[in-house]
Short mmCIF file of C-alpha atoms and ligand atoms in Angstrom, two decimals:
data_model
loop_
_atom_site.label_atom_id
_atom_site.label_comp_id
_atom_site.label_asym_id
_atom_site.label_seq_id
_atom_site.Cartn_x
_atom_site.Cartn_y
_atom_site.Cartn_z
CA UNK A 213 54.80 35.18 78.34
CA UNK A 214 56.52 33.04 81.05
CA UNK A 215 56.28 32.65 84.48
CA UNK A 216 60.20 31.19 84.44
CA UNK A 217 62.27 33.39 86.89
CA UNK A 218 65.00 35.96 86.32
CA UNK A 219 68.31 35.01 87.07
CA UNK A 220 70.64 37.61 89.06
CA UNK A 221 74.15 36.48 89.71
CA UNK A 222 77.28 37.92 91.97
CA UNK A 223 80.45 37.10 92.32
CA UNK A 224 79.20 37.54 96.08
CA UNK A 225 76.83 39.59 98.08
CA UNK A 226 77.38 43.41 96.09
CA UNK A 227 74.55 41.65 93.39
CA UNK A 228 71.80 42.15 95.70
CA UNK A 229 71.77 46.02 95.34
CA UNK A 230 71.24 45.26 91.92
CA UNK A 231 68.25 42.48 92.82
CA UNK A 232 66.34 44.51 95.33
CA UNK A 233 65.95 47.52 91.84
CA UNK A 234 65.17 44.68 89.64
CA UNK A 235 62.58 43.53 91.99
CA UNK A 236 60.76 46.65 92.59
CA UNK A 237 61.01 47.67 88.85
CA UNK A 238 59.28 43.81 88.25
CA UNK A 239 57.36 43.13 91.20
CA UNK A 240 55.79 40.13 89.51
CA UNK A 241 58.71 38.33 88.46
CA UNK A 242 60.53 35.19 90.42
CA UNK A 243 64.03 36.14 91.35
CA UNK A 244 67.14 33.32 91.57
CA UNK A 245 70.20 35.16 93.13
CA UNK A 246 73.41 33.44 92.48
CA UNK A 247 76.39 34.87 94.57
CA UNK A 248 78.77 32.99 93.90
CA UNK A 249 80.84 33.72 97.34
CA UNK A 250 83.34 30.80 97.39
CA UNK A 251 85.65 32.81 94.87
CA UNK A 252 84.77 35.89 95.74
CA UNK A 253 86.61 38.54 95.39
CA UNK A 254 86.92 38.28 91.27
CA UNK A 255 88.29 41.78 91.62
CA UNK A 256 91.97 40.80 91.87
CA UNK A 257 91.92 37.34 89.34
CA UNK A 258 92.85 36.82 86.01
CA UNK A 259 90.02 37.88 83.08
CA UNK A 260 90.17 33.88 82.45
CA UNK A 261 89.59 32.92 85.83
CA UNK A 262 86.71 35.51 85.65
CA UNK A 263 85.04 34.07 82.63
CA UNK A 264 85.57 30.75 83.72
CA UNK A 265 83.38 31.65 86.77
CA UNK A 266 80.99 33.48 84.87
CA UNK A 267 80.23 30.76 82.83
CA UNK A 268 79.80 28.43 85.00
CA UNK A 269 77.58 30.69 87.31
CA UNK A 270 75.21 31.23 83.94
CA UNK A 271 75.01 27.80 83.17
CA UNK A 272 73.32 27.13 86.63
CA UNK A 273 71.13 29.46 86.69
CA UNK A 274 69.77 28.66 82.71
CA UNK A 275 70.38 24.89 82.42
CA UNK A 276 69.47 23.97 86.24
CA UNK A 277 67.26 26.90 87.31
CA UNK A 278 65.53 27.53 83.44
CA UNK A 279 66.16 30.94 83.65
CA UNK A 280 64.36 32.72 80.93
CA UNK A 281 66.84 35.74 81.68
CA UNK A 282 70.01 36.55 83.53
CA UNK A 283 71.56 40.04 85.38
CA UNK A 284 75.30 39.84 85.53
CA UNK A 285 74.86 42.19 88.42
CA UNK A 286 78.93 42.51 88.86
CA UNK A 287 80.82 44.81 86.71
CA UNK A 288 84.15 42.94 86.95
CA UNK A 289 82.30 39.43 85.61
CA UNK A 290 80.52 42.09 82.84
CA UNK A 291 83.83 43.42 81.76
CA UNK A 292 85.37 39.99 81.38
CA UNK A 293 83.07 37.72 80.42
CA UNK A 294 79.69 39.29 78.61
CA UNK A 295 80.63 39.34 75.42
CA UNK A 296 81.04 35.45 75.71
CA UNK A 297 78.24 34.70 77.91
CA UNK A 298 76.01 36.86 74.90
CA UNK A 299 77.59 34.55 71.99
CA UNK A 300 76.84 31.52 74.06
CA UNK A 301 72.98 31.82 75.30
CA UNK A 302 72.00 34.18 72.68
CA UNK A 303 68.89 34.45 71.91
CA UNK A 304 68.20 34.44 75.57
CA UNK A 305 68.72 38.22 77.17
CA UNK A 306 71.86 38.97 78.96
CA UNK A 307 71.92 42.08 81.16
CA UNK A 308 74.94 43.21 82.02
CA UNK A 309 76.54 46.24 84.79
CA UNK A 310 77.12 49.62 82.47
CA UNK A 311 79.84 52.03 84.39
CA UNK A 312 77.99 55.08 84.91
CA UNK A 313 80.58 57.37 83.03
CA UNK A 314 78.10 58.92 80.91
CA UNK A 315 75.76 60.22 83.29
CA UNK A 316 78.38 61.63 85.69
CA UNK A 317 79.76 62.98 82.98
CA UNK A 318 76.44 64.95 82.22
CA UNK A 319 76.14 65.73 85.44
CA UNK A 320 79.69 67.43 86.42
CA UNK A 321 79.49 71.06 86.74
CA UNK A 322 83.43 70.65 88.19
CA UNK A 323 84.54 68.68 84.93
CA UNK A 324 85.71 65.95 87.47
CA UNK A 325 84.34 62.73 87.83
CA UNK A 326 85.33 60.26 90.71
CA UNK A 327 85.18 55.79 89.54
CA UNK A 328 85.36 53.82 92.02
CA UNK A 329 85.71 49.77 90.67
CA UNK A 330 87.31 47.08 91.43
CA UNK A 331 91.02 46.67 90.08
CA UNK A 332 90.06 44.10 86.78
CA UNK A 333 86.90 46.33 86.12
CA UNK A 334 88.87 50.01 86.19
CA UNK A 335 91.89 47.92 83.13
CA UNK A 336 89.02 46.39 81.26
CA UNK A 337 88.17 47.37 78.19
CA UNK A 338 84.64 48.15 78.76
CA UNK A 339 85.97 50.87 81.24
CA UNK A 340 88.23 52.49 79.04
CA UNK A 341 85.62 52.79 76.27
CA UNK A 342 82.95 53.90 78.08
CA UNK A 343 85.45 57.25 79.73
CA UNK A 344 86.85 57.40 76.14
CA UNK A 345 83.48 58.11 75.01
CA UNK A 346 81.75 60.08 77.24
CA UNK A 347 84.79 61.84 79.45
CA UNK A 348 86.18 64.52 76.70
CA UNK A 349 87.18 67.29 77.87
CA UNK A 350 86.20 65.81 81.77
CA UNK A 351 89.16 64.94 84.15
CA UNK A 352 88.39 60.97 85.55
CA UNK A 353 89.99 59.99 88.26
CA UNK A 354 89.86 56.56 89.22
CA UNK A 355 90.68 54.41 92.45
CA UNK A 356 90.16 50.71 93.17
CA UNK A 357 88.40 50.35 96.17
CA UNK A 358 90.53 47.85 98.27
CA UNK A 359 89.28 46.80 100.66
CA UNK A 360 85.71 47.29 100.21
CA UNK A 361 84.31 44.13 98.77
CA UNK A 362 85.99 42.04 101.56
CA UNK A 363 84.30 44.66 104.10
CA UNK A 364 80.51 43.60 102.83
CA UNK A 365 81.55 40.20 102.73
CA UNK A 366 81.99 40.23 106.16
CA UNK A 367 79.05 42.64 106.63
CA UNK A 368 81.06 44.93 108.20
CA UNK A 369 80.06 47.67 106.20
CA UNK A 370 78.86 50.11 108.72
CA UNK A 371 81.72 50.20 111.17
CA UNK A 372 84.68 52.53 111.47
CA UNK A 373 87.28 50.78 109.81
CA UNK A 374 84.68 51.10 106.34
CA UNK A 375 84.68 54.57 107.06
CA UNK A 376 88.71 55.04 107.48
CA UNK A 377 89.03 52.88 104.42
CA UNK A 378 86.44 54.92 102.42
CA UNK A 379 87.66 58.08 103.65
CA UNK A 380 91.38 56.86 102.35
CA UNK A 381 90.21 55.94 99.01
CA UNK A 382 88.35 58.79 98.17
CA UNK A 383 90.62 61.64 99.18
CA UNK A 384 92.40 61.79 96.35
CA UNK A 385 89.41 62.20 93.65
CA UNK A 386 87.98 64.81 96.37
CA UNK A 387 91.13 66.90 96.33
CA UNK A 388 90.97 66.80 92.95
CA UNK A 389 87.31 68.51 92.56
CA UNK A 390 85.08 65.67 91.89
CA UNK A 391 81.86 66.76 92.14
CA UNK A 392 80.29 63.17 91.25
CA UNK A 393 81.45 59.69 92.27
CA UNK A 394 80.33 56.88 90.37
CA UNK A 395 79.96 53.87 92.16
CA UNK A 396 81.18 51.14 89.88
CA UNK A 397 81.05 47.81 91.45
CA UNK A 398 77.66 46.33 93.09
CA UNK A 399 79.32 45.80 96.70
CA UNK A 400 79.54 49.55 96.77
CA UNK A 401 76.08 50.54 97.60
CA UNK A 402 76.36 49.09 100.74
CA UNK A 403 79.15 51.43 101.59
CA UNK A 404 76.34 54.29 100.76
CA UNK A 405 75.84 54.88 104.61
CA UNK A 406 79.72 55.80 105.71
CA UNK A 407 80.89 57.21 102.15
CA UNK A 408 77.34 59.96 102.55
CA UNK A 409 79.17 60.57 105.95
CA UNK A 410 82.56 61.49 104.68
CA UNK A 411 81.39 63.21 101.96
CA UNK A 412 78.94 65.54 104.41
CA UNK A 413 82.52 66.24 106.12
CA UNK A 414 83.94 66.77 102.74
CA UNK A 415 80.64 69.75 102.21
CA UNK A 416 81.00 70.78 105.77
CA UNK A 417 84.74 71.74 104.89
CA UNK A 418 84.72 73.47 101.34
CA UNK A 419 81.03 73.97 100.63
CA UNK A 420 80.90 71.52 97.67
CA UNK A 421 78.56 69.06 97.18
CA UNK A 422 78.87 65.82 95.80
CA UNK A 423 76.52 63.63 93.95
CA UNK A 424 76.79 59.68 94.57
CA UNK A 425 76.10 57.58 91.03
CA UNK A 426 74.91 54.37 90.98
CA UNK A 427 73.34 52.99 88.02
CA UNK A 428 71.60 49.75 89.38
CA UNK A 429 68.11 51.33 88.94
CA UNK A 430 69.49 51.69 85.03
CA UNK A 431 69.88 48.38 84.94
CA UNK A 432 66.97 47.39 86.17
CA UNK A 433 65.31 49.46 83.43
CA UNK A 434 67.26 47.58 80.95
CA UNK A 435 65.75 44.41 82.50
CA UNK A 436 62.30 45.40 82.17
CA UNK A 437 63.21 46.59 78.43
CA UNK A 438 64.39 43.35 77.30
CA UNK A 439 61.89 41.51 78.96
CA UNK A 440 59.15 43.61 77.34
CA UNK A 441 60.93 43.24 73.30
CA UNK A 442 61.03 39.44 73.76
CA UNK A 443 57.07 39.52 75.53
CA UNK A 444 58.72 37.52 78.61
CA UNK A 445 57.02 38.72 81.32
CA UNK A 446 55.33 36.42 84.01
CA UNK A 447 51.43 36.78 83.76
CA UNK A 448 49.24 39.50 85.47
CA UNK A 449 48.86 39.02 89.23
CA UNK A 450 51.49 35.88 88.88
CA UNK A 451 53.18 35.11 92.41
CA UNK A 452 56.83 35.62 92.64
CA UNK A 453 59.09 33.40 94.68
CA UNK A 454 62.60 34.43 95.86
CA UNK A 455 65.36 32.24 95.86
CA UNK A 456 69.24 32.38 96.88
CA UNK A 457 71.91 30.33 95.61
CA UNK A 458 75.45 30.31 95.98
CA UNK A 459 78.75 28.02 95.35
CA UNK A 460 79.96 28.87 99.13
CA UNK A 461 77.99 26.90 102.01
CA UNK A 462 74.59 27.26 103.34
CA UNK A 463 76.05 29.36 106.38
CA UNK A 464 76.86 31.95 103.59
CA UNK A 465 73.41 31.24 102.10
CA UNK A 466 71.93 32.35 105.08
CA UNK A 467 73.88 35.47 105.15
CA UNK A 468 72.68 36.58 101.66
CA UNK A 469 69.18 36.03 102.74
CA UNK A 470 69.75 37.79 106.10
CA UNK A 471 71.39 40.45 103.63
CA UNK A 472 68.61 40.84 101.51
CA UNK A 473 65.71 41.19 104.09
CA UNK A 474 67.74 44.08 105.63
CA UNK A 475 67.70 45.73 102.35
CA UNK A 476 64.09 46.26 101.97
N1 DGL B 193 80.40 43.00 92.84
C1 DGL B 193 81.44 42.96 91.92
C2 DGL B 193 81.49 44.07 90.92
O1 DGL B 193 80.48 44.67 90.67
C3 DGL B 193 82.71 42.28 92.14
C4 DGL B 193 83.42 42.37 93.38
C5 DGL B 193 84.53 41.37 93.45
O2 DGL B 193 84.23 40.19 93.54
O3 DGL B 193 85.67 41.81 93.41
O4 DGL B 193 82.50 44.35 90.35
#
């Protein structure tokens, strides 16, 4: 047992979709959210740059913070950086952002699935692995979501220009049939509000539904997994504290906090 907290890290903000599942799923754990924020977005950078950043980001949050576990809640840092960050701190558990091919891929009754990622997630090669596997036979269509990240950043993600950017980068895998969109970057989920709205309009005009996929609750699961194979968890009726951290200022600090409250 141990009463140490969980570490959660970001390149940014998107991680705290992923924190607010691991919280309910482990309501007696401490939290420390890392988002990074002063070199975010990692969607666009070399895999180098990416696992330079990575590494750094877990090293605070274990060596500083004595993490007794850590979430890479961002599927571009997973795809670049967690087979490293696994050969570094093993035996300590590393949790990292799975693409949610396989159950869209279940799910499809269209045989098209929608990805949406950022740009160094969608030419990783945990991405191409993971459609390999699982999309046989299933038409993937893929788009970066530009825009996006920088749109949450700004917590602007509720305004019309998300929605003409979302509607833009989603026409495509729409025309094609998709009949699930997998939401494969932690920013996304806050872009849950307009992309339900253009995809009502997308129902409303040829009487297909689609199904959004986001696998942060999956995660979260994996969390409590690992937790429970190496006995880690805090003690009955411990008290959790909550605690944000980022390499960006405490103006941006205050922002993830703000974020966070408005999540629950
Ligand atoms: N939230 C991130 C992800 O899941 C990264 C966004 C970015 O910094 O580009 O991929």
């Amino acid at each position: 047992m141990s009463n140490a907290p969980i570490g959660i890290y970001d390149s940014g903000m998107g991680g705290l979709t992923v924190w607010r599942e691991v919280r309910r799923a482990l309501p007696e754990e401490s939290l420390v959210f890392l988002g990074d924020g002063k070199n975010c977005p990692y969607g666009s950078r070399t895999r180098e740059e990416i696992r330079r950043l990575a590494d750094a980001a877990v090293a605070r949050l274990v060596e500083e913070e004595g993490c007794k576990m850590v979430v890479v809640a961002c599927n571009t840092a997973t795809a670049a950086a967690i087979d490293q960050l696994r050969a570094k701190y093993a035996p300590m558990p590393l949790v990292g952002m799975e693409p949610a091919v396989k159950p869209a891929c279940l799910a499809t009754r269209s045989g098209v699935v929608g990805v949406l990622a950022t740009e160094r997630s969608l030419d990783g090669d945990l991405f191409r692995r993971t459609a390999a596997r699982y999309g046989e036979g299933i038409e993937v269509v893929t788009a970066a979501g530009r825009g996006f990240v920088e749109l949450v950043e700004a917590d602007r993600e509720d305004t019309p220009e998300a929605e003409a950017c979302v509607r833009e980068v989603v026409a495509e895998m729409l025309a094609r049939g998709a009949d699930q969109i997998v939401l494969g970057c932690t920013h996304y989920p806050f872009l849950l509000p307009v992309l339900q709205r253009v995809l009502a309009e997308h129902t409303d005009r040829t009487g297909r539904d689609v199904a959004i996929v986001d696998p942060s609750p999956a995660v979260a699961r994996r969390a409590v997994q690992l937790l429970d194979a190496g006995r880690l968890r805090a003690e009955a009726g411990h008290r959790p504290e909550y605690r944000f951290l980022t390499f960006a200022d405490e103006s941006y600090r205050q922002r993830l906090i703000a974020k966070a409250e408005r999540l629950f």
